[in-house]
């Protein structure tokens, strides 16, 4: 940590000051031999585990064959195969096209580029509690000022922010959101509405049923495009391939990253073919996008999810976790809300009025879990959400153990 402080800027944060030396099967081991139960999965990335056998094998083979050519210079088959898989797996039966980038932020950037290109419009609607990355566009779309935006402006123009549906806090009613779009921005100016189907960094907020579908219908009626940012929710995390599937919503553009690469950096933009095929040749791309190692890993990760029944596993994790957390809620009223889908579950911590956010308690519970060997993350616009993102390969035994540690943390910290 001392070397880190001397070599890195202070602005790069650390959740847990331990250095990983290996990780697999829901355990992260540090340089001192401490073993942590992993309820973070590298922020929803290692969905298939941190050293999934198929991923290790595919990447090992690929690294010996070739590391890079740049797909735009001399293509390779695995890139095309990843695009085919995403075209098939993303919501909707329409004809689609996919291209690959390096990160979630880049997938978001490109989604917005395409939407503006094909609509010829400027305005993009994002939501409070939204997170879309740390590049200029990603940061502009992101709702939370501290730590993501403070001091980093000026921001990209023509981004408007609407209220996200937040059932626990009773805000973000669809009718008023649509009225805002019509009256304040003007439907004819809106290129795209970009939305996380479950707000991730914002605190695993699951919008009111029908809210996403309402946005989707509004977009269709007004010639605006719906961009689903499935960077955190996608690729099996929520107990479906994509979180939009739970709501029967078919977006025009889907941005993916995180879980797609089994731990290697890759992002995807999957769009309606009739739209994205309008963009001129050479208008989209990048040096590293869809690197061969990342493509090999992505194909192996998708195969692992299919062959090992990990979508069903995410659903089972949801049942186990929500049952245990609801039981804890009846003993610890500081747990105001238990929510989420699949292996994307959170609790929102509140004061004695049942509503006032309690970020200090949230920090203390997280610290107590870390002290007892369970890696949990916090989230939420008010910093009062504990979120759980286990790899889908975690065993019931480890999950149970971790929930026991969490319960102990509530017992020691919440009075
Ligand atoms: N869209 C929905 O969740 C990344 C952020 C970590 P990148 N979330 C983790 C941090 O502190 O920066 C994210 C997301 C959603 C986009 C992104 C951005 O993805 O791969 O981090 O660029």
CSV table of C-alpha atoms and ligand atoms in Angstrom, one decimal:
chain,number,residue,atom,x,y,z
A,1,UNK,CA,0.0,0.0,0.0
A,2,UNK,CA,2.9,2.4,0.7
A,3,UNK,CA,4.3,1.7,-2.8
A,4,UNK,CA,0.8,2.2,-4.2
A,5,UNK,CA,0.6,5.6,-2.5
A,6,UNK,CA,3.9,6.6,-4.0
A,7,UNK,CA,3.2,5.4,-7.5
A,8,UNK,CA,-0.5,6.0,-8.1
A,9,UNK,CA,-2.7,9.1,-7.8
A,10,UNK,CA,-4.9,9.3,-4.7
A,11,UNK,CA,-8.0,9.6,-6.9
A,12,UNK,CA,-7.9,5.9,-7.7
A,13,UNK,CA,-9.8,4.3,-4.8
A,14,UNK,CA,-9.5,1.0,-2.9
A,15,UNK,CA,-12.4,-0.8,-1.3
A,16,UNK,CA,-10.2,-3.3,0.6
A,17,UNK,CA,-6.5,-2.7,1.2
A,18,UNK,CA,-5.3,-6.2,0.4
A,19,UNK,CA,-3.4,-7.4,-2.7
A,20,UNK,CA,-4.9,-10.3,-4.5
A,21,UNK,CA,-2.7,-13.2,-5.6
A,22,UNK,CA,-5.3,-15.7,-6.8
A,23,UNK,CA,-9.1,-16.0,-7.0
A,24,UNK,CA,-11.5,-18.7,-7.9
A,25,UNK,CA,-14.8,-20.4,-6.9
A,26,UNK,CA,-16.0,-17.4,-5.0
A,27,UNK,CA,-12.8,-16.8,-3.0
A,28,UNK,CA,-10.2,-14.1,-3.3
A,29,UNK,CA,-6.9,-14.8,-1.6
A,30,UNK,CA,-4.5,-12.1,-0.7
A,31,UNK,CA,-0.7,-11.8,-0.4
A,32,UNK,CA,-0.8,-12.6,3.3
A,33,UNK,CA,-2.8,-15.8,2.7
A,34,UNK,CA,-6.2,-14.3,3.9
A,35,UNK,CA,-9.2,-15.7,2.1
A,36,UNK,CA,-12.2,-13.6,1.4
A,37,UNK,CA,-15.6,-14.8,0.3
A,38,UNK,CA,-16.2,-12.8,-2.9
A,39,UNK,CA,-19.6,-11.0,-3.0
A,40,UNK,CA,-18.2,-8.4,-5.4
A,41,UNK,CA,-17.0,-10.4,-8.5
A,42,UNK,CA,-14.8,-7.5,-9.4
A,43,UNK,CA,-17.9,-5.3,-9.7
A,44,UNK,CA,-20.2,-7.8,-11.5
A,45,UNK,CA,-17.5,-9.0,-13.9
A,46,UNK,CA,-16.4,-12.5,-12.9
A,47,UNK,CA,-19.9,-13.9,-13.4
A,48,UNK,CA,-18.4,-17.3,-14.3
A,49,UNK,CA,-15.8,-17.2,-11.6
A,50,UNK,CA,-12.3,-15.6,-11.5
A,51,UNK,CA,-10.5,-18.5,-13.1
A,52,UNK,CA,-13.2,-20.4,-14.9
A,53,UNK,CA,-11.7,-23.4,-16.6
A,54,UNK,CA,-13.1,-22.8,-20.1
A,55,UNK,CA,-11.9,-19.2,-20.0
A,56,UNK,CA,-8.4,-20.1,-18.8
A,57,UNK,CA,-8.1,-22.8,-21.5
A,58,UNK,CA,-9.4,-20.6,-24.3
A,59,UNK,CA,-7.2,-17.6,-23.4
A,60,UNK,CA,-4.1,-19.7,-22.9
A,61,UNK,CA,-4.5,-21.2,-26.3
A,62,UNK,CA,-5.2,-17.8,-27.9
A,63,UNK,CA,-2.2,-16.1,-26.3
A,64,UNK,CA,0.1,-18.6,-27.9
A,65,UNK,CA,-1.6,-18.3,-31.3
A,66,UNK,CA,-1.6,-14.5,-31.5
A,67,UNK,CA,-2.3,-11.6,-29.2
A,68,UNK,CA,-3.5,-8.9,-31.5
A,69,UNK,CA,-3.8,-7.9,-35.1
A,70,UNK,CA,-6.5,-5.2,-34.8
A,71,UNK,CA,-9.8,-6.4,-36.2
A,72,UNK,CA,-9.9,-3.5,-38.6
A,73,UNK,CA,-6.5,-4.5,-40.1
A,74,UNK,CA,-6.9,-8.3,-40.4
A,75,UNK,CA,-10.0,-9.8,-38.9
A,76,UNK,CA,-10.3,-13.1,-37.0
A,77,UNK,CA,-13.2,-15.4,-36.5
A,78,UNK,CA,-13.7,-15.2,-32.8
A,79,UNK,CA,-14.7,-11.5,-33.0
A,80,UNK,CA,-17.5,-12.4,-35.4
A,81,UNK,CA,-18.6,-15.3,-33.2
A,82,UNK,CA,-18.9,-13.0,-30.2
A,83,UNK,CA,-21.1,-10.6,-32.3
A,84,UNK,CA,-23.2,-13.5,-33.5
A,85,UNK,CA,-23.7,-14.7,-29.9
A,86,UNK,CA,-24.7,-11.2,-28.7
A,87,UNK,CA,-27.1,-10.8,-31.6
A,88,UNK,CA,-28.8,-14.0,-30.7
A,89,UNK,CA,-28.9,-13.5,-26.9
A,90,UNK,CA,-29.9,-9.8,-26.6
A,91,UNK,CA,-33.7,-9.1,-26.4
A,92,UNK,CA,-35.8,-9.2,-29.6
A,93,UNK,CA,-35.9,-11.4,-32.7
A,94,UNK,CA,-35.2,-8.5,-35.1
A,95,UNK,CA,-32.1,-8.4,-37.2
A,96,UNK,CA,-29.1,-7.0,-35.2
A,97,UNK,CA,-25.5,-6.0,-35.6
A,98,UNK,CA,-22.8,-5.9,-32.9
A,99,UNK,CA,-19.3,-4.5,-32.7
A,100,UNK,CA,-16.9,-4.7,-29.9
A,101,UNK,CA,-15.0,-2.2,-27.7
A,102,UNK,CA,-12.9,-2.4,-24.5
A,103,UNK,CA,-15.2,-1.2,-21.7
A,104,UNK,CA,-18.6,-0.3,-20.5
A,105,UNK,CA,-17.9,3.4,-20.9
A,106,UNK,CA,-16.9,2.9,-24.5
A,107,UNK,CA,-20.0,0.8,-25.2
A,108,UNK,CA,-22.1,3.7,-23.8
A,109,UNK,CA,-20.2,6.3,-25.9
A,110,UNK,CA,-20.7,4.4,-29.1
A,111,UNK,CA,-24.4,3.8,-28.3
A,112,UNK,CA,-24.9,7.5,-28.1
A,113,UNK,CA,-22.9,8.2,-31.3
A,114,UNK,CA,-25.1,5.8,-33.2
A,115,UNK,CA,-28.3,7.1,-31.8
A,116,UNK,CA,-27.4,10.7,-32.7
A,117,UNK,CA,-26.2,9.7,-36.2
A,118,UNK,CA,-29.3,7.8,-37.2
A,119,UNK,CA,-31.9,10.1,-35.7
A,120,UNK,CA,-30.1,13.4,-36.6
A,121,UNK,CA,-31.1,14.7,-33.1
A,122,UNK,CA,-29.0,15.9,-30.3
A,123,UNK,CA,-30.8,15.4,-26.9
A,124,UNK,CA,-30.1,12.4,-24.8
A,125,UNK,CA,-32.1,11.6,-21.7
A,126,UNK,CA,-30.4,10.0,-18.7
A,127,UNK,CA,-31.7,9.4,-15.2
A,128,UNK,CA,-30.8,10.3,-11.7
A,129,UNK,CA,-29.2,7.4,-9.8
A,130,UNK,CA,-27.7,6.4,-13.2
A,131,UNK,CA,-24.1,5.4,-13.8
A,132,UNK,CA,-22.6,5.1,-17.3
A,133,UNK,CA,-18.8,5.3,-17.0
A,134,UNK,CA,-16.0,7.8,-16.4
A,135,UNK,CA,-15.3,9.2,-19.9
A,136,UNK,CA,-16.7,12.6,-20.8
A,137,UNK,CA,-20.0,11.2,-22.1
A,138,UNK,CA,-20.2,8.5,-19.5
A,139,UNK,CA,-19.6,10.9,-16.7
A,140,UNK,CA,-22.0,13.5,-18.1
A,141,UNK,CA,-24.7,10.8,-18.3
A,142,UNK,CA,-24.0,9.7,-14.7
A,143,UNK,CA,-26.2,11.2,-12.0
A,144,UNK,CA,-24.0,11.3,-9.0
A,145,UNK,CA,-21.7,14.3,-8.6
A,146,UNK,CA,-19.4,13.0,-5.9
A,147,UNK,CA,-17.1,11.3,-6.6
A,148,UNK,CA,-17.7,10.9,-10.3
A,149,UNK,CA,-18.2,14.4,-11.7
A,150,UNK,CA,-17.1,17.0,-9.1
A,151,UNK,CA,-14.5,19.3,-10.6
A,152,UNK,CA,-14.3,17.4,-13.9
A,153,UNK,CA,-16.6,19.6,-16.0
A,154,UNK,CA,-17.6,21.2,-18.3
A,155,UNK,CA,-19.7,18.3,-19.4
A,156,UNK,CA,-20.9,17.1,-22.8
A,157,UNK,CA,-23.9,19.2,-24.1
A,158,UNK,CA,-27.5,18.2,-24.7
A,159,UNK,CA,-27.8,15.7,-21.8
A,160,UNK,CA,-31.1,16.0,-19.8
A,161,UNK,CA,-31.8,14.2,-16.6
A,162,UNK,CA,-35.1,12.7,-15.6
A,163,UNK,CA,-36.3,10.9,-12.5
A,164,UNK,CA,-35.6,7.2,-12.2
A,165,UNK,CA,-38.4,5.0,-10.8
A,166,UNK,CA,-37.5,4.3,-7.2
A,167,UNK,CA,-40.3,2.3,-5.6
A,168,UNK,CA,-38.9,2.3,-2.0
A,169,UNK,CA,-38.7,6.1,-2.0
A,170,UNK,CA,-41.9,6.6,-4.0
A,171,UNK,CA,-40.3,8.8,-6.7
A,172,UNK,CA,-40.0,8.7,-10.5
A,173,UNK,CA,-43.6,8.3,-11.5
A,174,UNK,CA,-43.8,7.5,-15.3
A,175,UNK,CA,-46.4,10.1,-16.1
A,176,UNK,CA,-44.4,13.0,-14.8
A,177,UNK,CA,-41.2,11.7,-16.4
A,178,UNK,CA,-42.9,11.5,-19.8
A,179,UNK,CA,-44.4,15.0,-19.2
A,180,UNK,CA,-40.9,16.3,-18.5
A,181,UNK,CA,-39.6,14.7,-21.8
A,182,UNK,CA,-42.4,16.2,-23.8
A,183,UNK,CA,-42.5,19.7,-22.2
A,184,UNK,CA,-38.9,20.4,-21.1
A,185,UNK,CA,-36.9,18.7,-23.8
A,186,UNK,CA,-39.4,18.2,-26.6
A,187,UNK,CA,-40.0,14.8,-28.0
A,188,UNK,CA,-38.8,15.7,-31.5
A,189,UNK,CA,-35.4,16.6,-30.1
A,190,UNK,CA,-34.7,13.4,-28.3
A,191,UNK,CA,-32.2,11.1,-30.0
A,192,UNK,CA,-32.1,8.5,-27.2
A,193,UNK,CA,-33.2,7.6,-23.7
A,194,UNK,CA,-30.4,5.7,-22.0
A,195,UNK,CA,-31.4,3.7,-19.0
A,196,UNK,CA,-30.1,0.9,-16.8
A,197,UNK,CA,-32.9,-1.6,-16.4
A,198,UNK,CA,-31.8,-1.9,-12.8
A,199,UNK,CA,-29.8,1.0,-11.5
A,200,UNK,CA,-26.4,-0.5,-10.5
A,201,UNK,CA,-24.1,2.0,-8.9
A,202,UNK,CA,-27.3,3.9,-7.9
A,203,UNK,CA,-28.2,1.2,-5.4
A,204,UNK,CA,-29.7,-1.8,-7.3
A,205,UNK,CA,-33.0,0.1,-7.7
A,206,UNK,CA,-35.5,-2.1,-9.5
A,207,UNK,CA,-37.9,0.3,-11.3
A,208,UNK,CA,-41.7,-0.1,-10.9
A,209,UNK,CA,-43.0,-2.9,-13.2
A,210,UNK,CA,-44.1,-1.4,-16.4
A,211,UNK,CA,-41.9,1.7,-16.1
A,212,UNK,CA,-39.3,0.5,-18.6
A,213,UNK,CA,-42.0,-0.6,-21.0
A,214,UNK,CA,-43.5,2.8,-20.7
A,215,UNK,CA,-40.2,4.5,-21.6
A,216,UNK,CA,-39.8,2.0,-24.5
A,217,UNK,CA,-43.3,2.9,-25.8
A,218,UNK,CA,-42.6,6.6,-25.5
A,219,UNK,CA,-39.4,6.1,-27.6
A,220,UNK,CA,-41.2,4.2,-30.3
A,221,UNK,CA,-44.0,6.7,-30.5
A,222,UNK,CA,-41.6,9.6,-30.8
A,223,UNK,CA,-38.9,8.3,-33.0
A,224,UNK,CA,-36.3,8.2,-30.2
A,225,UNK,CA,-34.1,5.2,-29.5
A,226,UNK,CA,-34.1,3.3,-26.3
A,227,UNK,CA,-30.5,2.4,-25.2
A,228,UNK,CA,-30.4,-0.2,-22.5
A,229,UNK,CA,-27.2,0.1,-20.5
A,230,UNK,CA,-26.9,-3.6,-19.5
A,231,UNK,CA,-23.2,-3.2,-18.6
A,232,UNK,CA,-23.8,-4.3,-15.0
A,233,UNK,CA,-27.1,-6.2,-15.4
A,234,UNK,CA,-26.3,-8.2,-18.6
A,235,UNK,CA,-24.9,-11.6,-19.4
A,236,UNK,CA,-26.9,-13.7,-16.9
A,237,UNK,CA,-26.3,-11.6,-13.8
A,238,UNK,CA,-30.0,-11.0,-13.0
A,239,UNK,CA,-31.2,-14.6,-13.7
A,240,UNK,CA,-32.0,-13.8,-17.3
A,241,UNK,CA,-29.5,-13.1,-20.2
A,242,UNK,CA,-30.5,-9.5,-19.9
A,243,UNK,CA,-32.4,-7.5,-17.3
A,244,UNK,CA,-34.8,-6.1,-20.0
A,245,UNK,CA,-36.0,-9.7,-20.5
A,246,UNK,CA,-37.7,-9.6,-17.1
A,247,UNK,CA,-39.9,-6.7,-18.3
A,248,UNK,CA,-40.4,-7.9,-21.9
A,249,UNK,CA,-38.6,-4.8,-23.2
A,250,UNK,CA,-36.8,-4.8,-26.5
A,251,UNK,CA,-34.3,-1.9,-26.7
A,252,UNK,CA,-33.0,-0.4,-30.0
A,253,UNK,CA,-29.4,-0.6,-28.7
A,254,UNK,CA,-27.9,-2.7,-25.9
A,255,UNK,CA,-24.6,-1.8,-24.3
A,256,UNK,CA,-22.7,-4.7,-22.6
A,257,UNK,CA,-19.3,-5.2,-20.9
A,258,UNK,CA,-18.4,-6.5,-17.5
A,259,UNK,CA,-19.6,-10.1,-17.3
A,260,UNK,CA,-19.2,-10.6,-21.1
A,261,UNK,CA,-15.4,-11.2,-21.0
A,262,UNK,CA,-15.1,-13.6,-18.1
A,263,UNK,CA,-12.7,-11.1,-16.5
A,264,UNK,CA,-11.0,-9.9,-19.7
A,265,UNK,CA,-11.9,-6.4,-20.9
A,266,UNK,CA,-14.5,-6.3,-23.6
A,267,UNK,CA,-17.7,-4.4,-24.3
A,268,UNK,CA,-20.3,-4.7,-27.0
A,269,UNK,CA,-22.8,-2.5,-28.8
A,270,UNK,CA,-25.7,-4.5,-30.2
A,271,UNK,CA,-28.1,-2.4,-32.3
A,272,UNK,CA,-31.0,-2.8,-34.7
A,273,UNK,CA,-29.4,-3.6,-38.1
A,274,UNK,CA,-31.6,-1.1,-40.0
A,275,UNK,CA,-30.2,1.7,-37.7
A,276,UNK,CA,-26.5,0.9,-37.2
A,277,UNK,CA,-25.9,-0.1,-40.8
A,278,UNK,CA,-26.6,3.5,-41.8
A,279,UNK,CA,-23.3,4.6,-40.2
A,280,UNK,CA,-20.6,5.3,-42.9
A,281,UNK,CA,-17.7,2.9,-43.3
A,282,UNK,CA,-14.9,3.6,-40.9
A,283,UNK,CA,-17.2,5.5,-38.5
A,284,UNK,CA,-16.9,3.0,-35.8
A,285,UNK,CA,-14.0,1.1,-34.3
A,286,UNK,CA,-10.8,1.3,-32.2
A,287,UNK,CA,-7.4,-0.3,-31.9
A,288,UNK,CA,-8.1,-2.8,-29.2
A,289,UNK,CA,-11.8,-3.4,-29.5
A,290,UNK,CA,-12.6,-7.1,-29.5
A,291,UNK,CA,-9.0,-8.1,-28.8
A,292,UNK,CA,-8.5,-11.8,-29.6
A,293,UNK,CA,-7.9,-12.8,-25.9
A,294,UNK,CA,-11.1,-11.0,-24.8
A,295,UNK,CA,-13.1,-12.7,-27.6
A,296,UNK,CA,-11.8,-16.1,-26.7
A,297,UNK,CA,-12.7,-15.4,-23.1
A,298,UNK,CA,-16.1,-14.1,-24.0
A,299,UNK,CA,-17.0,-17.2,-26.0
A,300,UNK,CA,-15.8,-19.4,-23.2
A,301,UNK,CA,-17.8,-17.3,-20.6
A,302,UNK,CA,-21.0,-17.5,-22.6
A,303,UNK,CA,-20.5,-21.3,-23.1
A,304,UNK,CA,-19.9,-21.7,-19.4
A,305,UNK,CA,-23.2,-19.9,-18.6
A,306,UNK,CA,-25.1,-22.1,-21.0
A,307,UNK,CA,-23.4,-25.4,-20.2
A,308,UNK,CA,-23.4,-25.0,-16.4
A,309,UNK,CA,-26.9,-23.7,-16.1
A,310,UNK,CA,-25.7,-20.4,-14.5
A,311,UNK,CA,-28.9,-18.4,-15.4
A,312,UNK,CA,-30.8,-20.9,-13.2
A,313,UNK,CA,-28.0,-20.6,-10.6
A,314,UNK,CA,-28.5,-16.8,-10.5
A,315,UNK,CA,-32.2,-17.4,-9.8
A,316,UNK,CA,-31.4,-19.8,-7.0
A,317,UNK,CA,-28.9,-17.2,-5.5
A,318,UNK,CA,-31.8,-14.7,-5.6
A,319,UNK,CA,-34.1,-17.0,-3.6
A,320,UNK,CA,-31.4,-17.9,-1.0
A,321,UNK,CA,-30.3,-14.3,-0.5
A,322,UNK,CA,-33.6,-12.6,-0.5
A,323,UNK,CA,-35.1,-15.2,2.0
A,324,UNK,CA,-32.1,-14.7,4.4
A,325,UNK,CA,-32.1,-10.9,4.0
A,326,UNK,CA,-35.8,-10.6,4.5
A,327,UNK,CA,-35.5,-12.6,7.7
A,328,UNK,CA,-32.7,-10.2,8.8
A,329,UNK,CA,-34.9,-7.3,8.0
A,330,UNK,CA,-37.5,-8.5,10.5
A,331,UNK,CA,-34.8,-8.4,13.2
A,332,UNK,CA,-33.0,-5.3,12.1
A,333,UNK,CA,-35.3,-2.5,11.1
A,334,UNK,CA,-32.3,-0.5,9.8
A,335,UNK,CA,-32.8,-2.7,6.7
A,336,UNK,CA,-35.4,-0.5,5.0
A,337,UNK,CA,-35.5,-2.4,1.7
A,338,UNK,CA,-34.3,-5.7,0.2
A,339,UNK,CA,-34.3,-5.7,-3.5
A,340,UNK,CA,-32.6,-6.8,-6.7
A,341,UNK,CA,-32.8,-9.7,-9.2
A,342,UNK,CA,-30.7,-12.8,-9.6
A,343,UNK,CA,-27.2,-12.5,-8.2
A,344,UNK,CA,-27.6,-8.7,-8.0
A,345,UNK,CA,-29.2,-8.1,-4.6
A,346,UNK,CA,-28.9,-5.2,-2.2
A,347,UNK,CA,-30.2,-3.9,1.1
A,348,UNK,CA,-30.9,-0.2,1.7
A,349,UNK,CA,-30.0,1.0,5.3
A,350,UNK,CA,-32.1,3.7,6.9
A,351,UNK,CA,-32.6,5.4,10.3
A,352,UNK,CA,-35.4,4.9,12.8
A,353,UNK,CA,-37.9,6.7,10.7
A,354,UNK,CA,-37.5,3.9,8.1
A,355,UNK,CA,-36.5,6.3,5.4
A,356,UNK,CA,-33.5,8.6,6.2
A,357,UNK,CA,-30.4,7.1,4.5
A,358,UNK,CA,-27.7,5.8,6.9
A,359,UNK,CA,-24.4,5.9,5.0
A,360,UNK,CA,-22.3,5.7,8.2
A,361,UNK,CA,-23.9,2.4,9.3
A,362,UNK,CA,-23.5,1.1,5.8
A,363,UNK,CA,-19.8,1.8,5.9
A,364,UNK,CA,-19.5,0.2,9.4
A,365,UNK,CA,-21.3,-3.0,8.2
A,366,UNK,CA,-19.2,-3.2,5.1
A,367,UNK,CA,-16.0,-2.8,7.2
A,368,UNK,CA,-17.2,-5.4,9.7
A,369,UNK,CA,-17.8,-7.9,6.8
A,370,UNK,CA,-14.3,-7.1,5.4
A,371,UNK,CA,-12.8,-7.7,8.8
A,372,UNK,CA,-14.5,-11.1,9.0
A,373,UNK,CA,-13.4,-12.1,5.5
A,374,UNK,CA,-16.4,-11.2,3.3
A,375,UNK,CA,-15.9,-8.9,0.4
A,376,UNK,CA,-19.0,-6.7,0.0
A,377,UNK,CA,-19.5,-3.4,-1.8
A,378,UNK,CA,-21.5,-0.3,-1.1
A,379,UNK,CA,-23.6,1.7,-3.6
A,380,UNK,CA,-26.4,4.2,-3.8
A,381,UNK,CA,-26.8,7.9,-4.4
A,382,UNK,CA,-26.9,8.3,-0.7
A,383,UNK,CA,-24.2,5.8,0.1
A,384,UNK,CA,-26.6,3.7,2.1
A,385,UNK,CA,-26.8,0.5,0.1
A,386,UNK,CA,-24.9,-2.7,0.6
A,387,UNK,CA,-24.8,-4.7,-2.6
A,388,UNK,CA,-24.1,-8.3,-3.3
A,389,UNK,CA,-22.7,-9.5,-6.6
A,390,UNK,CA,-21.4,-13.0,-6.1
A,391,UNK,CA,-19.9,-15.0,-9.0
A,392,UNK,CA,-22.7,-17.4,-10.1
A,393,UNK,CA,-20.4,-20.3,-9.4
A,394,UNK,CA,-20.3,-19.6,-5.7
A,395,UNK,CA,-21.3,-22.7,-3.6
A,396,UNK,CA,-24.3,-22.6,-1.3
A,397,UNK,CA,-22.0,-23.3,1.6
A,398,UNK,CA,-19.9,-20.1,0.9
A,399,UNK,CA,-23.0,-18.0,0.3
A,400,UNK,CA,-24.5,-19.2,3.6
A,401,UNK,CA,-21.2,-18.5,5.4
A,402,UNK,CA,-21.1,-15.0,4.0
A,403,UNK,CA,-24.7,-14.3,5.0
A,404,UNK,CA,-23.9,-15.5,8.5
A,405,UNK,CA,-21.0,-13.0,8.6
A,406,UNK,CA,-23.4,-10.2,7.4
A,407,UNK,CA,-25.9,-11.1,10.0
A,408,UNK,CA,-23.2,-10.9,12.7
A,409,UNK,CA,-22.2,-7.5,11.4
A,410,UNK,CA,-25.8,-6.3,11.7
A,411,UNK,CA,-25.9,-7.6,15.3
A,412,UNK,CA,-22.8,-5.8,16.3
A,413,UNK,CA,-23.2,-2.5,14.3
A,414,UNK,CA,-26.9,-1.7,14.1
A,415,UNK,CA,-27.6,-0.8,17.7
B,1,LIG,N1,-22.6,1.4,-17.2
B,1,LIG,C1,-24.3,0.4,-15.8
B,1,LIG,O1,-22.2,-0.2,-14.0
B,1,LIG,C2,-19.4,0.4,-14.5
B,1,LIG,C3,-17.9,1.4,-12.1
B,1,LIG,C4,-16.6,1.3,-11.3
B,1,LIG,P1,-16.6,0.6,-17.4
B,1,LIG,N2,-19.7,0.2,-13.1
B,1,LIG,C5,-18.6,0.1,-12.2
B,1,LIG,C6,-16.0,2.6,-11.1
B,1,LIG,O2,-15.9,3.0,-9.9
B,1,LIG,O3,-15.7,3.3,-12.1
B,1,LIG,C7,-20.5,0.7,-15.5
B,1,LIG,C8,-21.9,0.4,-15.1
B,1,LIG,C9,-22.9,0.8,-16.1
B,1,LIG,C10,-21.3,1.7,-17.5
B,1,LIG,C11,-20.3,1.4,-16.7
B,1,LIG,C12,-18.9,1.7,-17.1
B,1,LIG,O4,-18.2,0.6,-17.4
B,1,LIG,O5,-16.2,-0.8,-18.0
B,1,LIG,O6,-16.1,0.8,-16.0
B,1,LIG,O7,-16.2,1.7,-18.3
